[in-house]
CSV table of C-alpha atoms and ligand atoms in Angstrom, one decimal:
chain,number,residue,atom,x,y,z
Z,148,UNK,CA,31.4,221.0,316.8
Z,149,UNK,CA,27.9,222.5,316.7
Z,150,UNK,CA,24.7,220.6,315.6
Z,151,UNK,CA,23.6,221.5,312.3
Z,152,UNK,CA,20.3,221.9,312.9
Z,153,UNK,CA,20.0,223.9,315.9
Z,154,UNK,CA,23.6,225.1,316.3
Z,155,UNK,CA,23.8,223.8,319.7
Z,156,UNK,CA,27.0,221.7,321.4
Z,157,UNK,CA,26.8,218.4,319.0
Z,158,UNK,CA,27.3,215.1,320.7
Z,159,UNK,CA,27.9,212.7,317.4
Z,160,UNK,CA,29.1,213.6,313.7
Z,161,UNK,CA,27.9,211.6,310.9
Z,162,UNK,CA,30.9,212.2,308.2
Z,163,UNK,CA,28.7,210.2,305.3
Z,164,UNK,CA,26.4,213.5,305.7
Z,165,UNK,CA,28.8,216.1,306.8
Z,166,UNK,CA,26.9,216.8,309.9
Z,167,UNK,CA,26.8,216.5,313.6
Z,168,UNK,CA,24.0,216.5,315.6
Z,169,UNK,CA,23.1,217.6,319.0
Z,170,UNK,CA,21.3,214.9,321.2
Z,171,UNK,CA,17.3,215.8,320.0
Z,172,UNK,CA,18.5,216.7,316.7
Z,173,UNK,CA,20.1,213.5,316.0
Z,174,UNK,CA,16.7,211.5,317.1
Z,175,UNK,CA,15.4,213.9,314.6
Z,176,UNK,CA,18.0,212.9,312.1
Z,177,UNK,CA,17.3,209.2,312.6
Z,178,UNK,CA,13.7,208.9,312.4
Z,179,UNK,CA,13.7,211.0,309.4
Z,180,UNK,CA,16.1,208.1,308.2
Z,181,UNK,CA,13.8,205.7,308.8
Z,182,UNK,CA,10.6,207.6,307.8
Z,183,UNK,CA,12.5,208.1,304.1
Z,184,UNK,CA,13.1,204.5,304.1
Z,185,UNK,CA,9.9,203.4,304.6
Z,186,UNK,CA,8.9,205.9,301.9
Z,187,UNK,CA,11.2,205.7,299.3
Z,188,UNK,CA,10.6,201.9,299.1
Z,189,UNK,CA,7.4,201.7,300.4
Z,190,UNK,CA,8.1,199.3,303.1
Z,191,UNK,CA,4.6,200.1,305.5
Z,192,UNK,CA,1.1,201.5,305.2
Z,193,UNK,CA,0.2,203.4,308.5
Z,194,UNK,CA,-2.7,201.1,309.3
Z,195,UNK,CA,-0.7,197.8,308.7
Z,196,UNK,CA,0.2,195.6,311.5
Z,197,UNK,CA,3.7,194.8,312.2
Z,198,UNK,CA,5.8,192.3,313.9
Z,199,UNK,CA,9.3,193.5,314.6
Z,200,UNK,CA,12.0,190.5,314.7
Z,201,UNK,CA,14.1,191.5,317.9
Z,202,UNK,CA,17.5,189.8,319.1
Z,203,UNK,CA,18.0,192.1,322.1
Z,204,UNK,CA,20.9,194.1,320.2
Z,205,UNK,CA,20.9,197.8,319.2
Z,206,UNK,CA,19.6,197.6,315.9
Z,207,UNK,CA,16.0,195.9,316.8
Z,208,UNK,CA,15.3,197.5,320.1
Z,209,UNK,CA,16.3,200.7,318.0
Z,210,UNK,CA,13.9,200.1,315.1
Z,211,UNK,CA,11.3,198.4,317.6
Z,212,UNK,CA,11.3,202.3,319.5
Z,213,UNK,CA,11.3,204.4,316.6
Z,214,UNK,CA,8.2,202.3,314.9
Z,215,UNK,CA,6.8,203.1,318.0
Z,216,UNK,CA,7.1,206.7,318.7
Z,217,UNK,CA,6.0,206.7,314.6
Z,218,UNK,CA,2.7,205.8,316.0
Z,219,UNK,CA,2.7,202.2,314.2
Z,220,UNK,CA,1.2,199.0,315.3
Z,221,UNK,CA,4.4,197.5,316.2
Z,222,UNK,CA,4.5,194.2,318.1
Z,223,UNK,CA,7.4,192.5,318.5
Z,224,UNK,CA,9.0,189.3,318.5
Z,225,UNK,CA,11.8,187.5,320.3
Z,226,UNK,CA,12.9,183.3,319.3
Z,227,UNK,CA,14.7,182.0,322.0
Z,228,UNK,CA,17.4,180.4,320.0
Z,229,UNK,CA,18.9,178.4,323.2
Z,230,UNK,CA,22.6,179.6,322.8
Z,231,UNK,CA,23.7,179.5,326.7
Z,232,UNK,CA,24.0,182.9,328.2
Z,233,UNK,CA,23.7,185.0,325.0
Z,234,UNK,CA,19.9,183.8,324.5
Z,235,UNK,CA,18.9,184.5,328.3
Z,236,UNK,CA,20.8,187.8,328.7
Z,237,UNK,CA,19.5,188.8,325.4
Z,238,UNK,CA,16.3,187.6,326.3
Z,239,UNK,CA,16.0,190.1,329.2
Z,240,UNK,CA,17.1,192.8,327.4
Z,241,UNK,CA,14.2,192.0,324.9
Z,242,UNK,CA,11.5,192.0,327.3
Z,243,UNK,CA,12.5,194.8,329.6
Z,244,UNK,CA,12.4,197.3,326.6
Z,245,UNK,CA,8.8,195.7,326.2
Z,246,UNK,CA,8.1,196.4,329.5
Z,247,UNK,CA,9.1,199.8,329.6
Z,248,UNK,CA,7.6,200.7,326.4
Z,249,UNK,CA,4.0,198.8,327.2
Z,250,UNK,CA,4.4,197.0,324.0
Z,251,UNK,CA,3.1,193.9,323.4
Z,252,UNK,CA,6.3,190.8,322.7
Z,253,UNK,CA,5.8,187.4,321.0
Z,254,UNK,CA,7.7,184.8,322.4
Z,255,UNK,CA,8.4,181.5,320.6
Z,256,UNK,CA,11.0,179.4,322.5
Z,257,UNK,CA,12.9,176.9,319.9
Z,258,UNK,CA,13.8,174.4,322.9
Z,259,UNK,CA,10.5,174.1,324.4
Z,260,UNK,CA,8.5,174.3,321.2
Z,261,UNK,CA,10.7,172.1,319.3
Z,262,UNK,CA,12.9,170.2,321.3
Z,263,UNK,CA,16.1,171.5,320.3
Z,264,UNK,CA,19.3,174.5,320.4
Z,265,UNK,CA,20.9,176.0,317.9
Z,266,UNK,CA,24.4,174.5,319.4
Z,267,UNK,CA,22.6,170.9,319.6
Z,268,UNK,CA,21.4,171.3,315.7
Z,269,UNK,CA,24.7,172.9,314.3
Z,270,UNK,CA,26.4,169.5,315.7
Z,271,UNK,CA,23.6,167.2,314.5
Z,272,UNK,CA,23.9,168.2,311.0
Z,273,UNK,CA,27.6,169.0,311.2
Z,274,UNK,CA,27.5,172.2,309.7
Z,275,UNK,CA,28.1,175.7,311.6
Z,276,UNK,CA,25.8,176.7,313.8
Z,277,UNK,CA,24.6,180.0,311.7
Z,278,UNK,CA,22.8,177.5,309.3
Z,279,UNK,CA,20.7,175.9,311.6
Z,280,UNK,CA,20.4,179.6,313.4
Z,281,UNK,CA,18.8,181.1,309.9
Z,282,UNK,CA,17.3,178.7,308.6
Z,283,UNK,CA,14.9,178.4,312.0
Z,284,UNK,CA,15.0,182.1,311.7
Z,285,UNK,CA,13.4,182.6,308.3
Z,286,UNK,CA,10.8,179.8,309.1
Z,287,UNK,CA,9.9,181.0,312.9
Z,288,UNK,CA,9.5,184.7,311.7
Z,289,UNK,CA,7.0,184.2,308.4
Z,290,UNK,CA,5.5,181.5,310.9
Z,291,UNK,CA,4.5,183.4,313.3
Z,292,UNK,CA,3.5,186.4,310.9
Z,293,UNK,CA,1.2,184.3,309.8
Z,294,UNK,CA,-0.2,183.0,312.5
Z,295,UNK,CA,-0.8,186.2,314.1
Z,296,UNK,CA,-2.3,187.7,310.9
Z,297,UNK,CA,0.9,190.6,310.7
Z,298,UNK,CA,0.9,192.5,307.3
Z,299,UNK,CA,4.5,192.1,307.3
Z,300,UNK,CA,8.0,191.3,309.5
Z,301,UNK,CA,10.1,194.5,310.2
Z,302,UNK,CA,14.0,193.2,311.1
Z,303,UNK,CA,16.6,195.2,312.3
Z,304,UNK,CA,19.2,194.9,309.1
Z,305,UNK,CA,21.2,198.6,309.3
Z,306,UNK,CA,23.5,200.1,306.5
Z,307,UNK,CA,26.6,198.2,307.7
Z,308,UNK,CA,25.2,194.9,307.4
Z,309,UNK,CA,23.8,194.9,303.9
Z,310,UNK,CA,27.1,196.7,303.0
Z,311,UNK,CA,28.7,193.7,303.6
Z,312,UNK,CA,26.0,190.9,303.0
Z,313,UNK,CA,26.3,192.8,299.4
Z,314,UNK,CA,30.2,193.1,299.4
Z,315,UNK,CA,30.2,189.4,300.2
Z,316,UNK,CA,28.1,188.2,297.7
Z,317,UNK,CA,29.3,190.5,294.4
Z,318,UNK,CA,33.2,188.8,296.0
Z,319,UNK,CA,31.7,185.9,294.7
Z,320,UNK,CA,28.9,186.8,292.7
Z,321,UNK,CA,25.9,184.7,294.1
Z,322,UNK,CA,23.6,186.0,291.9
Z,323,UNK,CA,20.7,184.5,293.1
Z,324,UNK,CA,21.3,186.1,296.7
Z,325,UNK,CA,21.9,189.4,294.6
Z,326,UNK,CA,18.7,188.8,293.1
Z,327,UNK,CA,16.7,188.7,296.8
Z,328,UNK,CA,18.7,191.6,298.6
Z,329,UNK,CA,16.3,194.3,298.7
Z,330,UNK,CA,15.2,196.6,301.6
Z,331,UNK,CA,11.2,195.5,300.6
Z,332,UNK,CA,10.7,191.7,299.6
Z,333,UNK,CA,6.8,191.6,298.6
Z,334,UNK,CA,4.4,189.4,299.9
Z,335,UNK,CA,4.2,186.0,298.2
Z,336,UNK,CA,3.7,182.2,298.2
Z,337,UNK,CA,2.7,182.0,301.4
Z,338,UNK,CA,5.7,184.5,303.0
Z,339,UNK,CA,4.6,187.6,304.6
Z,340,UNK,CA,6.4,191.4,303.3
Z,341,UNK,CA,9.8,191.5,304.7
Z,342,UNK,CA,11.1,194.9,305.3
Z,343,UNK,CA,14.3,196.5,306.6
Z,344,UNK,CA,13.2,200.5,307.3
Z,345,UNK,CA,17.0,200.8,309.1
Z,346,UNK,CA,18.9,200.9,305.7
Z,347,UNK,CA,19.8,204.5,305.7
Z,348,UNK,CA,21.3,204.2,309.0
Z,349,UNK,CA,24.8,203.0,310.1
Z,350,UNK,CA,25.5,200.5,312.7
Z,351,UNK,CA,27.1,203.9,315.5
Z,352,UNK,CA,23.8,205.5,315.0
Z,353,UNK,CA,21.5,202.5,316.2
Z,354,UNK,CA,24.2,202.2,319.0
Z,355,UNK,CA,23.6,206.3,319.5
Z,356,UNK,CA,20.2,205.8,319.7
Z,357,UNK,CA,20.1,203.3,322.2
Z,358,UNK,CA,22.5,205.2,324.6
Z,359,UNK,CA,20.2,208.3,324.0
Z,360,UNK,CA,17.1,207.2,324.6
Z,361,UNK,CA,18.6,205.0,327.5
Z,362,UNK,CA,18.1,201.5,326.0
Z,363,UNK,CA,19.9,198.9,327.5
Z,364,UNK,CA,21.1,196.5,324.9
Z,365,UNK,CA,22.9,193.4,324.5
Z,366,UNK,CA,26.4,194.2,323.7
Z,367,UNK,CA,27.9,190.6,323.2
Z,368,UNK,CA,28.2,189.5,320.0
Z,369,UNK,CA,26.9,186.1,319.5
Z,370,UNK,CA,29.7,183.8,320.3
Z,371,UNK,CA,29.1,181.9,316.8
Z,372,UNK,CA,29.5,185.1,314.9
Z,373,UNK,CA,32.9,184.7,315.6
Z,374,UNK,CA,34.9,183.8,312.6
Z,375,UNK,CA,31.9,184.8,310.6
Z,376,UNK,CA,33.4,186.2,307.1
Z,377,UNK,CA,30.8,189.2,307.5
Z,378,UNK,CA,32.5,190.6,310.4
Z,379,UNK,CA,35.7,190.6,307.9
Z,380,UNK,CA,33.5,192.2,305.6
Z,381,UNK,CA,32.6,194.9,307.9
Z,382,UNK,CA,36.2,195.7,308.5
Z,383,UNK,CA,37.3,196.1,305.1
Z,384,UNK,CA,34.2,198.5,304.6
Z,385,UNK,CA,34.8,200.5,307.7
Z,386,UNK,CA,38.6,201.2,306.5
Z,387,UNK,CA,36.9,202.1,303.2
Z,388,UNK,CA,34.3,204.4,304.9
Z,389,UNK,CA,37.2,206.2,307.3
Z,390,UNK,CA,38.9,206.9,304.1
Z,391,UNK,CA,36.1,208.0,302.0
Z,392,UNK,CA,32.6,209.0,304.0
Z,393,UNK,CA,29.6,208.1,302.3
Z,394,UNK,CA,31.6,204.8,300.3
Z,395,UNK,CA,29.1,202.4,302.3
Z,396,UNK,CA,25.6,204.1,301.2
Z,397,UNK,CA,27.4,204.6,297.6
Z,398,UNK,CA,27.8,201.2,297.4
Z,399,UNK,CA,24.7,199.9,298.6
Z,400,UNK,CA,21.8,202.6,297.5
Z,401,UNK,CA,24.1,202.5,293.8
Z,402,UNK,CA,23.9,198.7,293.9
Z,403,UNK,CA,19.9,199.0,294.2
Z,404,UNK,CA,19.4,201.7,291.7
Z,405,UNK,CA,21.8,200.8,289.1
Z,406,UNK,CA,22.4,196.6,289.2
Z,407,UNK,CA,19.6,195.2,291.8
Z,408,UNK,CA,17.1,194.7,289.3
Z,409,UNK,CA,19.4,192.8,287.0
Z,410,UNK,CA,19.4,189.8,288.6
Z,411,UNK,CA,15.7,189.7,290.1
Z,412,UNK,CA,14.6,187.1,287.4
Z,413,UNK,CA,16.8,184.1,288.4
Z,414,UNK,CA,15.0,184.9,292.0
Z,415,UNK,CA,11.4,184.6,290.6
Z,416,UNK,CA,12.3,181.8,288.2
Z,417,UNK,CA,13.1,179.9,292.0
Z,418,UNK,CA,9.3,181.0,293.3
Z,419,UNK,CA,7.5,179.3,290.2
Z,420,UNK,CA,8.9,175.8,292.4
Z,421,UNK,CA,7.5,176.2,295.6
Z,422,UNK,CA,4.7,173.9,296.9
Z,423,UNK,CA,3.3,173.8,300.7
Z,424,UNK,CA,5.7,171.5,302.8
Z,425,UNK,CA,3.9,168.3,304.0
Z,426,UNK,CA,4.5,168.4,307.5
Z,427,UNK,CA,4.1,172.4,308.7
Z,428,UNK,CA,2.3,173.4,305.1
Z,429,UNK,CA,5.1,176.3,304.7
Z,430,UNK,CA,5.9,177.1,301.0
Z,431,UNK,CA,8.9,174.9,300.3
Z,432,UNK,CA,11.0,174.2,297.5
Z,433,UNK,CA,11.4,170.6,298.4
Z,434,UNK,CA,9.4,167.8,297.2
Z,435,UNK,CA,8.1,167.0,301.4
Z,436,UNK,CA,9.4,168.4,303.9
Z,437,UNK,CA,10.6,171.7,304.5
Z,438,UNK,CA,14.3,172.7,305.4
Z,439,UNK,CA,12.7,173.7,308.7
Z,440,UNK,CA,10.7,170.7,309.3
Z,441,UNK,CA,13.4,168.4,307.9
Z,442,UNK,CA,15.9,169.6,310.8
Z,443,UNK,CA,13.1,169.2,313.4
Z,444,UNK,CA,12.9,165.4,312.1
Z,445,UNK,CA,16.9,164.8,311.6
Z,446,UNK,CA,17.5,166.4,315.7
Z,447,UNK,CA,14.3,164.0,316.9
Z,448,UNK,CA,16.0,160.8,315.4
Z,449,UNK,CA,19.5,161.4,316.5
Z,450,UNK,CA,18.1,161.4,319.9
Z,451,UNK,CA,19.4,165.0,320.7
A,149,Q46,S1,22.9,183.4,312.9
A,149,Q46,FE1,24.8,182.7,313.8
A,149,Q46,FE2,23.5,184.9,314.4
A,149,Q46,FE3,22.3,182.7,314.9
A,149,Q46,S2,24.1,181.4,315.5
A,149,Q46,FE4,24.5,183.4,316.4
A,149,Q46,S3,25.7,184.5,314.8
A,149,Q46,S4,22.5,184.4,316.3
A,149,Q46,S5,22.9,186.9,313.7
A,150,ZN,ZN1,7.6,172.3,307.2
């Protein structure tokens, strides 16, 4: 197998592009990924500030690195989510790569600064612990976007993943999730540009990447994804993808072209409603409270 740029001994072939890459050519390959993302959608101007949304896995540190070496103004940010050894290990991952690369991390702790874990929350409000996980998520990131005057919140979404967020929601048509899956979502009301530049790349090239440039990563899954119906998601797609190469980026990149825009104004009827929550004045679409601020209430009274 020779690389198909430079002919030499290639290390990984990417079947959706008939190719294979030595190991410079395929950090060629991927930042031209990512660069075409960014274009094609036009996720980033070059003088914009961003703050990169990093777990410790492959994807983030990957997308964190490449934004760098792209010359951007990438800061990143890690939330301590409190999940046992999965949140410190991943922590450490997260700040040695900040370390190494000189690069400046924003830390926001959810036990210290709010006075609660994910695992505590999932079993205050009896439902699984991903929904207290996201919902803190979505706040904490346009939060601190905000609050450190970012242009816009880069997160580490690869093809894989919105393959089967979008697999999962056509299964059952939520239309109004249909209607907010895009690689770009604008600023507005109050929430900073989200943006995912990693779209044109699969889940084995972040994990390439990472080995390349000598990343260390957290490996471990969370152990709540477990169970989690995108993981069965994933599967189906992958068997799909073995069978057919290119199925995955057919399905997505067709979806946005072709049906995205279809359901975008059930999405935007949902903005008109928003008014500032009254305890953290984030945009909300409750009458008070936020969702966010709401949990931080219901945790504080059951004396968790
Ligand atoms: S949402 Fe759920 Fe993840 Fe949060 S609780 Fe773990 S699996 S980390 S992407
Ligand atoms: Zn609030």
């Amino acid at each position: 197998m020779k690389c198909r740029r430079c002919k030499a001994p290639a290390v990984i072939e990417i079947r959706r592009h008939n190719a294979a890459f030595c190991p410079p050519c395929f950090e060629h390959h991927c930042m031209e990924q990512v660069r075409k993302a960014i274009e094609q959608f036009k996720m980033i101007d070059t003088a914009e500030r961003i703050l990169v949304a990093v777990s410790g896995g492959k994807d983030s540190l990957a997308l964190w690195d490449m934004l760098l070496d792209m010359g951007y103004d990438a800061d990143g940010l890690y939330l301590g989510l409190g999940i046992g050894d999965y949140s410190s290990e991943s922590a450490r991952y997260t700040r040695a790569f900040a370390d190494r690369r000189g690069a400046k991390l924003v830390e926001v702790d959810i036990p210290a600064e709010f006075g609660f874990d994910i695992p505590t929350a999932a079993e205050v409000t009896r439902r699984v612990p991903c929904s207290a996980c996201g919902l803190s998520k979505r706040h904490l990131f346009n939060k601190a976007a905000l609050d450190g005057g970012y242009d816009v919140v880069a997160t580490g979404h690869n093809l894989d993943d919105e393959a089967a967020v979008l697999f999962g929601n056509v299964l059952r048509w939520q239309t109004e999730y249909l209607g907010r899956q895009l690689p770009v979502l604008p600023a507005a009301h109050g929430f900073p540009r989200k943006v995912k530049p990693l779209v044109r790349l699969a889940e084995r090239e972040t994990a390439a990447w990472c080995v390349l440039r000598g990343i260390d990563y957290q490996v471990e899954e969370c152990p709540n994804a477990e169970g989690n119906k995108h993981l069965g998601y994933k599967a189906a797609l992958n068997e799909i993808e073995d069978a057919s190469p290119g199925s995955k980026h057919a399905f997505y990149f067709g979806f946005l072209d072709k049906a995205s825009g279809h359901f975008t104004p059930e999405s935007e009827a949902e903005k008109e409603t928003l008014r500032p929550c009254t305890g953290c004045g984030a945009p909300t679409t409750g009458e008070e409270l936020c969702a966010f601020c709401k949990l931080v209430a219901r945790v504080a009274k059951a004396g968790a």
